[in-house]
CSV table of C-alpha atoms (C1' of nucleotides) in Angstrom, one decimal:
chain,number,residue,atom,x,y,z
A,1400,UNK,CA,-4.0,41.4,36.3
A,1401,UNK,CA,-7.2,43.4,36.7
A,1402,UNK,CA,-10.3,41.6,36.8
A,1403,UNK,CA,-13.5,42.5,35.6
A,1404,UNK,CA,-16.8,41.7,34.4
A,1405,UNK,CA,-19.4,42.5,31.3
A,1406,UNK,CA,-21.8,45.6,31.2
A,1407,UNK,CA,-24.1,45.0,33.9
A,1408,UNK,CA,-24.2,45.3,37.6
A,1409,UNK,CA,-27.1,43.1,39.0
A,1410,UNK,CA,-26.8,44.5,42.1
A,1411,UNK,CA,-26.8,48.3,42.0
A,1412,UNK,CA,-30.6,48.9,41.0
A,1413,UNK,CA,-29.6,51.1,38.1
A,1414,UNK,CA,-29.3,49.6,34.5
A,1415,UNK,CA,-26.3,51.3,32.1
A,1416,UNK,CA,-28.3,49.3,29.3
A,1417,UNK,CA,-31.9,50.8,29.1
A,1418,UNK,CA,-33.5,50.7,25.4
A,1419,UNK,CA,-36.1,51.2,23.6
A,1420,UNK,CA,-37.8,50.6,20.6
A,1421,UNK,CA,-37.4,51.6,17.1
A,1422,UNK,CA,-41.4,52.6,16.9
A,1423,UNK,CA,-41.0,54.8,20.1
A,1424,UNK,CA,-37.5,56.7,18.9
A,1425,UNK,CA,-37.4,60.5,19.3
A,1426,UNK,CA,-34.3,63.0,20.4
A,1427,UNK,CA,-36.1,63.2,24.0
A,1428,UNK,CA,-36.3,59.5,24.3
A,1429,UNK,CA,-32.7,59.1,23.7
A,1430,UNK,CA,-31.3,61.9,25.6
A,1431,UNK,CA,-33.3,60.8,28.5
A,1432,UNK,CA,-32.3,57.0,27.9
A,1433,UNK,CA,-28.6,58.4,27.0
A,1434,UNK,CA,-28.6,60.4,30.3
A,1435,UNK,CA,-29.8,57.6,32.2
A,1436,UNK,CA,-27.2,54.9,31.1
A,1437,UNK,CA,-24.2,57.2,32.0
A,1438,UNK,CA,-25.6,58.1,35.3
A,1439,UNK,CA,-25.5,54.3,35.8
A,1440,UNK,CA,-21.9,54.3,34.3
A,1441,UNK,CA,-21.0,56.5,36.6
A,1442,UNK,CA,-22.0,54.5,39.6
A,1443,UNK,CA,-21.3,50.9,38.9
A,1444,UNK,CA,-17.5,52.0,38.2
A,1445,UNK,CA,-17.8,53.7,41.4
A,1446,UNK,CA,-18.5,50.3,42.7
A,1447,UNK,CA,-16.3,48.6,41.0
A,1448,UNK,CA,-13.5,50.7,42.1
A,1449,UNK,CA,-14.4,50.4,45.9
A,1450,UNK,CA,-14.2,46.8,44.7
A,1451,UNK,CA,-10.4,46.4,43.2
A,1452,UNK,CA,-12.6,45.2,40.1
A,1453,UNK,CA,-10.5,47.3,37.5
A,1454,UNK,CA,-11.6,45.8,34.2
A,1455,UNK,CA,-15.1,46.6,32.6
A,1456,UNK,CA,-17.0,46.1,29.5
A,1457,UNK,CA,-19.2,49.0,28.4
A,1458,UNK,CA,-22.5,47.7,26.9
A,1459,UNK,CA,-23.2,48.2,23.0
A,1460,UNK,CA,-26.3,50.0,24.5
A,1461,UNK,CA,-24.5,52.9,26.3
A,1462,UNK,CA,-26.5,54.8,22.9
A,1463,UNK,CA,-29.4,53.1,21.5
A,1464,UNK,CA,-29.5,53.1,17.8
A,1465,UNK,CA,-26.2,55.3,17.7
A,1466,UNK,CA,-25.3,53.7,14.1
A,1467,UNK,CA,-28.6,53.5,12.7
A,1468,UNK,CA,-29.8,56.2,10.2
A,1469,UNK,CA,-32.5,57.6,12.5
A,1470,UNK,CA,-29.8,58.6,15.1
A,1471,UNK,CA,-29.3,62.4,13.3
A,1472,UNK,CA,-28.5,63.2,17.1
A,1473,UNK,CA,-25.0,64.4,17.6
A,1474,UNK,CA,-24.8,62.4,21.0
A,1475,UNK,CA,-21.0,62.4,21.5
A,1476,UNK,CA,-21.0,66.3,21.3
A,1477,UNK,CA,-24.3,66.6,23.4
A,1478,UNK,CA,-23.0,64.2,25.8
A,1479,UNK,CA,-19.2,65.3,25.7
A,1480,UNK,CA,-18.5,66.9,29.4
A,1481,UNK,CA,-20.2,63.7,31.0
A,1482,UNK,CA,-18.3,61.2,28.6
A,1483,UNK,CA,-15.2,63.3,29.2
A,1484,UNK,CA,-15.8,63.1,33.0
A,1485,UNK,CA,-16.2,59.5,33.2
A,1486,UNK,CA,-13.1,58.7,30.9
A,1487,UNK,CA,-11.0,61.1,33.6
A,1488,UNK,CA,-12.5,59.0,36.2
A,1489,UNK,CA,-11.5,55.6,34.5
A,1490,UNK,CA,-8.2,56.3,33.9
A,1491,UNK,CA,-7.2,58.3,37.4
A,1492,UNK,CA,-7.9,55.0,38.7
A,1493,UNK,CA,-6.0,52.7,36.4
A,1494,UNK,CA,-9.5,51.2,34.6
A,1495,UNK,CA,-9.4,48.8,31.5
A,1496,UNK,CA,-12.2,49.4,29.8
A,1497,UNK,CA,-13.1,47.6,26.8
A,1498,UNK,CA,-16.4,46.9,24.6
A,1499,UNK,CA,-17.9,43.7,22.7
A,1500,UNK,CA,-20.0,44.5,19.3
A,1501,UNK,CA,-23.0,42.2,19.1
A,1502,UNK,CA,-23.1,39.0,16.3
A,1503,UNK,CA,-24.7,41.7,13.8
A,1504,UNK,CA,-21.0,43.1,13.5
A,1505,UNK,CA,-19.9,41.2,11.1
A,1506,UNK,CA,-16.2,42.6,9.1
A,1507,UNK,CA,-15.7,39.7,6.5
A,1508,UNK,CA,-19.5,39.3,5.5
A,1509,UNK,CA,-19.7,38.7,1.6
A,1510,UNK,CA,-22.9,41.5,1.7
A,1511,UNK,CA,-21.7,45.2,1.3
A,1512,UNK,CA,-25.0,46.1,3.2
A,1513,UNK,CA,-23.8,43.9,6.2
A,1514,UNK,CA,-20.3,45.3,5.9
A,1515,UNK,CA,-21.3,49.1,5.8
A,1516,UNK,CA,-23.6,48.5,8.8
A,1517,UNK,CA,-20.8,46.5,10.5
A,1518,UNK,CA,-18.5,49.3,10.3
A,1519,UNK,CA,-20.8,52.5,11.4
A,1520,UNK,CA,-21.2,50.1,14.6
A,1521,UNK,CA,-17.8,50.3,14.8
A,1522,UNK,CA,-17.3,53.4,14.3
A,1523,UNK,CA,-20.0,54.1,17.5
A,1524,UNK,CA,-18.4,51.9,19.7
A,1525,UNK,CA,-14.9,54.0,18.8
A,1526,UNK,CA,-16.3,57.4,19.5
A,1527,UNK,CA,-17.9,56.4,23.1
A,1528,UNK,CA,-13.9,55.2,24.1
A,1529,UNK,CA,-12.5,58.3,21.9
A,1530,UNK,CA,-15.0,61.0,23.8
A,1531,UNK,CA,-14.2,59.3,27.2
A,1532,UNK,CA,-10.3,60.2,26.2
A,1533,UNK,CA,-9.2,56.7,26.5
A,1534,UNK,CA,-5.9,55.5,25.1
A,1535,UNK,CA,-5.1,52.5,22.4
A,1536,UNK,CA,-5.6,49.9,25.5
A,1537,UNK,CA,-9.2,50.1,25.4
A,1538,UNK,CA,-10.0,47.9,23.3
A,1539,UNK,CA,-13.1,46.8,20.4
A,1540,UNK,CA,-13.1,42.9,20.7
A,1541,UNK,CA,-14.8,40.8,17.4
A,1542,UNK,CA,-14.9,37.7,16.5
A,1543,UNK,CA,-13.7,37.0,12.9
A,1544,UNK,CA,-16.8,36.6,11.8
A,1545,UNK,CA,-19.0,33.3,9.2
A,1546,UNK,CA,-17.0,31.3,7.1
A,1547,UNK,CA,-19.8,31.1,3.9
A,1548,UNK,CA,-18.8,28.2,3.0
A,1549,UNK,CA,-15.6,29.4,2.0
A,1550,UNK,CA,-13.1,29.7,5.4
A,1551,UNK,CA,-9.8,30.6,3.8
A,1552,UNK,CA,-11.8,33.5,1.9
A,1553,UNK,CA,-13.5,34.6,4.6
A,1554,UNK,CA,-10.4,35.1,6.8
A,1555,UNK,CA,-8.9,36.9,4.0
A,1556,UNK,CA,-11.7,38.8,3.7
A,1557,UNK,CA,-11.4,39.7,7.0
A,1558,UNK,CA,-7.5,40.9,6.8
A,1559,UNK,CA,-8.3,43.1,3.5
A,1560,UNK,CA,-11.8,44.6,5.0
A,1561,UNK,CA,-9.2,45.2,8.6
A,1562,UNK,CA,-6.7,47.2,6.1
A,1563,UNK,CA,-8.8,49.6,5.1
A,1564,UNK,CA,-10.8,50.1,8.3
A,1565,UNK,CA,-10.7,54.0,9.9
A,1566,UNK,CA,-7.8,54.5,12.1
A,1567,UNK,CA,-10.4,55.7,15.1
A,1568,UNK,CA,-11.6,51.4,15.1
A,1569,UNK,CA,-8.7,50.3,13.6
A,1570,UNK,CA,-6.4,50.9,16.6
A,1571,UNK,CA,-8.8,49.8,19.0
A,1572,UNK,CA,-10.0,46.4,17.5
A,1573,UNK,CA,-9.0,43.0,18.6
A,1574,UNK,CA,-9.8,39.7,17.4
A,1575,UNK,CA,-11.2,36.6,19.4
A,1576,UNK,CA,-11.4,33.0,19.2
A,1577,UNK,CA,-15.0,31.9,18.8
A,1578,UNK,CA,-16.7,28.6,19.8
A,1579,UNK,CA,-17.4,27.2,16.3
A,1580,UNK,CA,-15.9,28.5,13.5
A,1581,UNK,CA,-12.5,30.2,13.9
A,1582,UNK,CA,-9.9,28.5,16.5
A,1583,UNK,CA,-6.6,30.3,18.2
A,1584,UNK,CA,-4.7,30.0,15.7
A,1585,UNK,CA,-6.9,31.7,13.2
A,1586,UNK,CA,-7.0,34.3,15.3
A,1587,UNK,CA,-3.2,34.3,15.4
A,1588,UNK,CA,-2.5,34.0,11.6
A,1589,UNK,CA,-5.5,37.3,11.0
A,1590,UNK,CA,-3.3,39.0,13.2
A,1591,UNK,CA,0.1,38.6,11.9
A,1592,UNK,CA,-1.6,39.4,8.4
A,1593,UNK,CA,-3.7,42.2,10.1
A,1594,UNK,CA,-1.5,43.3,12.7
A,1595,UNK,CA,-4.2,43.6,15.4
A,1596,UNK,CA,-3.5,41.3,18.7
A,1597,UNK,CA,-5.9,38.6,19.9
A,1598,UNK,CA,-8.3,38.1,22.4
A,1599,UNK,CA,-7.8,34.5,24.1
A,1600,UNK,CA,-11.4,33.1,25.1
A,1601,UNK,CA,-10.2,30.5,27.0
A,1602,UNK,CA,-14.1,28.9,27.3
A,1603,UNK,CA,-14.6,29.0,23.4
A,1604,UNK,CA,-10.7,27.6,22.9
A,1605,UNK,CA,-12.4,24.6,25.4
A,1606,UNK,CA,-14.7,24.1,23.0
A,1607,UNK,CA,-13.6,24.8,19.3
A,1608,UNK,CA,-9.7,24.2,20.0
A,1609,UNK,CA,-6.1,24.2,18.1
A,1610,UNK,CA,-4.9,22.3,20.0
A,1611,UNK,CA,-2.5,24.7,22.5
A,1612,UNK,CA,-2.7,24.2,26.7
A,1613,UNK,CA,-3.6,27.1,28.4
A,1614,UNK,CA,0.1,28.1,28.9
A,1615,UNK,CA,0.4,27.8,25.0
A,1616,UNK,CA,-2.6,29.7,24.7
A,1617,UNK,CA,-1.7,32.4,26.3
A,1618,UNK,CA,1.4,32.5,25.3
A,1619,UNK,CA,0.8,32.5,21.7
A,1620,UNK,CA,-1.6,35.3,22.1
A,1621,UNK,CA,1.0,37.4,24.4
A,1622,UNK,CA,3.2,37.7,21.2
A,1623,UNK,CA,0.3,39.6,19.4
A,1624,UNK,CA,0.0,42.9,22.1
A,1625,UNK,CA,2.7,45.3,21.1
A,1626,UNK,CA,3.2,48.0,24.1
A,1627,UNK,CA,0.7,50.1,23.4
A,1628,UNK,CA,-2.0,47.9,23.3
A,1629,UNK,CA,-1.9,47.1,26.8
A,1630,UNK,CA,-1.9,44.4,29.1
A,1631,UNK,CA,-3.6,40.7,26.8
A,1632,UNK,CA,-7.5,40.8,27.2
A,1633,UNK,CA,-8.1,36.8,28.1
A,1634,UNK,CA,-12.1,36.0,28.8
A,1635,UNK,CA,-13.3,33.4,30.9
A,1636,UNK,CA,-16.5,31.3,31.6
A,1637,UNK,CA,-17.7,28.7,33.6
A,1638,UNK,CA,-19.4,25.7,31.8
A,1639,UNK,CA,-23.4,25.4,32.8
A,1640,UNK,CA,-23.4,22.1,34.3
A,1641,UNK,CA,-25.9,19.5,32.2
A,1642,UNK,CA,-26.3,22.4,29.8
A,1643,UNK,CA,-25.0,21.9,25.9
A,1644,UNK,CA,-20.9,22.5,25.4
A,1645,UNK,CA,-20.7,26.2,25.7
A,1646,UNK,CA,-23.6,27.9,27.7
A,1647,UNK,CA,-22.5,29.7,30.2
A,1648,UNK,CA,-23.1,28.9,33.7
A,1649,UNK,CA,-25.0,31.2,36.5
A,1650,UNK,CA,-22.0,31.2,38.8
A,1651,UNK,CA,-18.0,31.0,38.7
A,1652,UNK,CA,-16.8,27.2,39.6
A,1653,UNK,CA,-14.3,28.5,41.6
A,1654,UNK,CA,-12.0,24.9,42.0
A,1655,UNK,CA,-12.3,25.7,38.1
A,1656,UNK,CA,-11.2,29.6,38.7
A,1657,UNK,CA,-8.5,28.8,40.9
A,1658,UNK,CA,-6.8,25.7,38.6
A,1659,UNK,CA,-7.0,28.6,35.9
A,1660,UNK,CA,-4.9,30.8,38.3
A,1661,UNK,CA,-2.1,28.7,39.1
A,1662,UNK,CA,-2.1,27.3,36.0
A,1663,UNK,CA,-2.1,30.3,33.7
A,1664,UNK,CA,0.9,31.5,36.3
A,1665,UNK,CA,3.3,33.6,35.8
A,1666,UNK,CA,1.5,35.2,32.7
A,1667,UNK,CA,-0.1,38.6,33.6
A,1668,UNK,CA,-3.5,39.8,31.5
A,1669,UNK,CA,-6.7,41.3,32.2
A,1670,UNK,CA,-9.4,38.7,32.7
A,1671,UNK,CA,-13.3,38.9,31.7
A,1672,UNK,CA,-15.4,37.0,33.4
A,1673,UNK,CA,-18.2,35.8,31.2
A,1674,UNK,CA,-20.5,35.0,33.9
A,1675,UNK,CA,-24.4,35.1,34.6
A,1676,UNK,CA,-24.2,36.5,37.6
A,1677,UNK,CA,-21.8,39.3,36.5
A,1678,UNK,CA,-20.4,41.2,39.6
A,1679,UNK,CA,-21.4,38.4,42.4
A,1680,UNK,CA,-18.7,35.9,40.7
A,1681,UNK,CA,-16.3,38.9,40.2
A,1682,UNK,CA,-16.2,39.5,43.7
A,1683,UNK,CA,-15.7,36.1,44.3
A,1684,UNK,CA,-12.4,36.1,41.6
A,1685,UNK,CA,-11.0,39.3,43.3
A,1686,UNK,CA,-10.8,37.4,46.8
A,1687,UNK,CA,-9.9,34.4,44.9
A,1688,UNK,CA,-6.7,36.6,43.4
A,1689,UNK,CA,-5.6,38.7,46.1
A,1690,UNK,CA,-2.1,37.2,47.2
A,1691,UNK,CA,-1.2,36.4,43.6
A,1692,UNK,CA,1.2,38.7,42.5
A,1693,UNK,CA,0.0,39.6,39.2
A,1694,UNK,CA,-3.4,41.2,41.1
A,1695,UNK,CA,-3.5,44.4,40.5
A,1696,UNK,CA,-5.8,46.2,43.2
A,1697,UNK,CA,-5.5,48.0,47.1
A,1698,UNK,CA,-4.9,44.7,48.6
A,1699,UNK,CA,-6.4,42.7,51.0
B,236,DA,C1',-48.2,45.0,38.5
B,237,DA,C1',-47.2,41.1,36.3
B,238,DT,C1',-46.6,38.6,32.1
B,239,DG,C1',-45.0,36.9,27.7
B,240,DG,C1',-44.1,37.9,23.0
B,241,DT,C1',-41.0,40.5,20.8
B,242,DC,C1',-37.1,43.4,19.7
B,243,DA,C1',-32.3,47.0,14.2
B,244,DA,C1',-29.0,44.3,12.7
B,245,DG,C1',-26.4,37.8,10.8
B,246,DT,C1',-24.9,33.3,10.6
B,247,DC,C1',-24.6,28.5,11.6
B,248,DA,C1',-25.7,24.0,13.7
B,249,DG,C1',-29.0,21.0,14.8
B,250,DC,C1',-33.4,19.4,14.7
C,91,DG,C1',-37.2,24.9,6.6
C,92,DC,C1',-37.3,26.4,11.1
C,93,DT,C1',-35.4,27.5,15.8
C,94,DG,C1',-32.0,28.6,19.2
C,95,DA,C1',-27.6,30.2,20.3
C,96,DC,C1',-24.4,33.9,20.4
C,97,DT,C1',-22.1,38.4,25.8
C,98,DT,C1',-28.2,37.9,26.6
C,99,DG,C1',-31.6,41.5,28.4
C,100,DA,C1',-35.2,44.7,28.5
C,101,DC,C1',-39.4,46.9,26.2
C,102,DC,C1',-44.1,47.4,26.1
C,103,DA,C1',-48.9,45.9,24.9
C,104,DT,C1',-52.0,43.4,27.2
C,105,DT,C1',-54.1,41.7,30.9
DNA sequence: AATGGTCAAGTCAGC
DNA sequence: GCTGACTTGACCATT
């Protein structure tokens, strides 16, 4: 089990994320923002290393606007040593790395416009984990996507649109449970149509359920990973106390954290933590999990 | 230097 | 019909 946590480090004084906008785009205003986010890349897995936390998600903004058609830039070749670099860095040290599209990444929308724009995005997010030189375990997590009034289409949809997809995203991308829509065992039937494993969110399966425990769960998404997918990707959140089913809270509830532990026992994955406070409540989960067998990190 | 409106992109639920 | 939520921040015009 390596734990880990999304995008961000809070604490670092650098930001991997830095934008800009559309109006203000040039080549020098994305190399500089491109140069500055891998700098930042650089350091918080430096951190996170000297931290046994060996799971990360990249942010969608390592490359601003990288899919849109103003980006003529050919980033991954400019930026291709440092990429290359950070990749060798990740792997020497056992890293999962992993990265999380935004809700405008949509595979089974009924609009060809929203499907085409879907799948350069994808394509992006492929070629930052394929320039870093990372195997088939880092991963392109989705959710299935809107149901247009039409559910049973729109998970077919899904499955044909996932057939024809290029190999780069293809063998990268991984389905997850969302908190309204699409439950579990959606997830579980798209993959066995598919053939992509599934991402248990074990928040959203709280709150939009099919019904399994969370030894169920997890079991029933284990049986999705083939060997060289990797360890199962399981995310986890804390629920914002008063707030509406679903927010996320500030901090980990760590009586919550630590039920999850024993209880999810002896099944081994890589866990995100979908928390506000990113690294502070990671910290706290790494000293939460050392002792537990499945830990994967120097030790106490 | 601080602030608040706004930001490439989509969909749905709840008012 | 509009707004907020989604993994939520961060930019930048204005003061």
């Amino acid at each position: 089990m390596r734990i880990g946590y999304p995008c961000i480090n809070r604490g670092i004084g650098c930001t991997g994320a830095a934008t800009f906008r559309l109006k203000s785009y040039s080549e020098e205003r994305l190399i500089a923002t491109v140069k500055g986010n891998l700098a930042c890349l650089d350091a918080v897995l430096r951190y996170n290393l000297a931290h046994d936390i060996l799971f990360f998600r990249i942010t969608s903004d390592l490359v601003p606007f990288a899919s849109h058609p103003v980006c003529t830039f050919d980033w991954s070749a400019h930026f291709g040593e440092t990429l290359a670099r950070l990749g060798e860095f990740a792997r020497c040290h056992r890293f999962r790395l992993t990265m999380h599209p935004d809700q405008f990444v949509l595979l089974n929308s009924p609009s060809d416009d929203v499907n085409a724009r879907s799948i350069a995005e994808l394509l992006y997010h492929a070629e930052v984990l394929d320039a870093m030189g990372m195997g088939p375990d880092a991963k392109i997590q989705i959710h299935i996507g809107g149901a247009y009034g039409d559910r049973e289409g729109s998970l077919a949809r899904f499955v044909r649109r996932c057939a024809v997809l290029d190999r780069r995203i293809r063998r990268r991308l991984v389905v997850e449970n969302d908190d309204r829509l699409f439950t579990l065992a959606d997830c579980v039937r798209v993959s066995e149509d598919a053939g992509i494993p599934v991402v248990l969110d074990w928040f959203h399966h709280q709150v939009n359920s099919s019904g399994e425990s969370l030894k169920e769960a997890l079991a029933r998404a284990a049986v999705t990973w083939g060997p060289s997918h990797g360890p199962p990707l399981v995310d986890y959140s804390s629920q914002k106390a008063g707030a509406r089913q679903g927010s996320h809270a500030e901090s980990i509830d760590m009586g919550d954290f630590a039920s999850f532990l024993a209880e999810s026992d002896p099944h081994d994955f890589d866990l995100m933590l979908e928390i506000k406070d990113k690294e502070a409540s990671a910290l706290k989960a790494v000293a939460s999990a050392r002792g537990d067998p499945r830990f994967l990190g120097k030790g106490p």
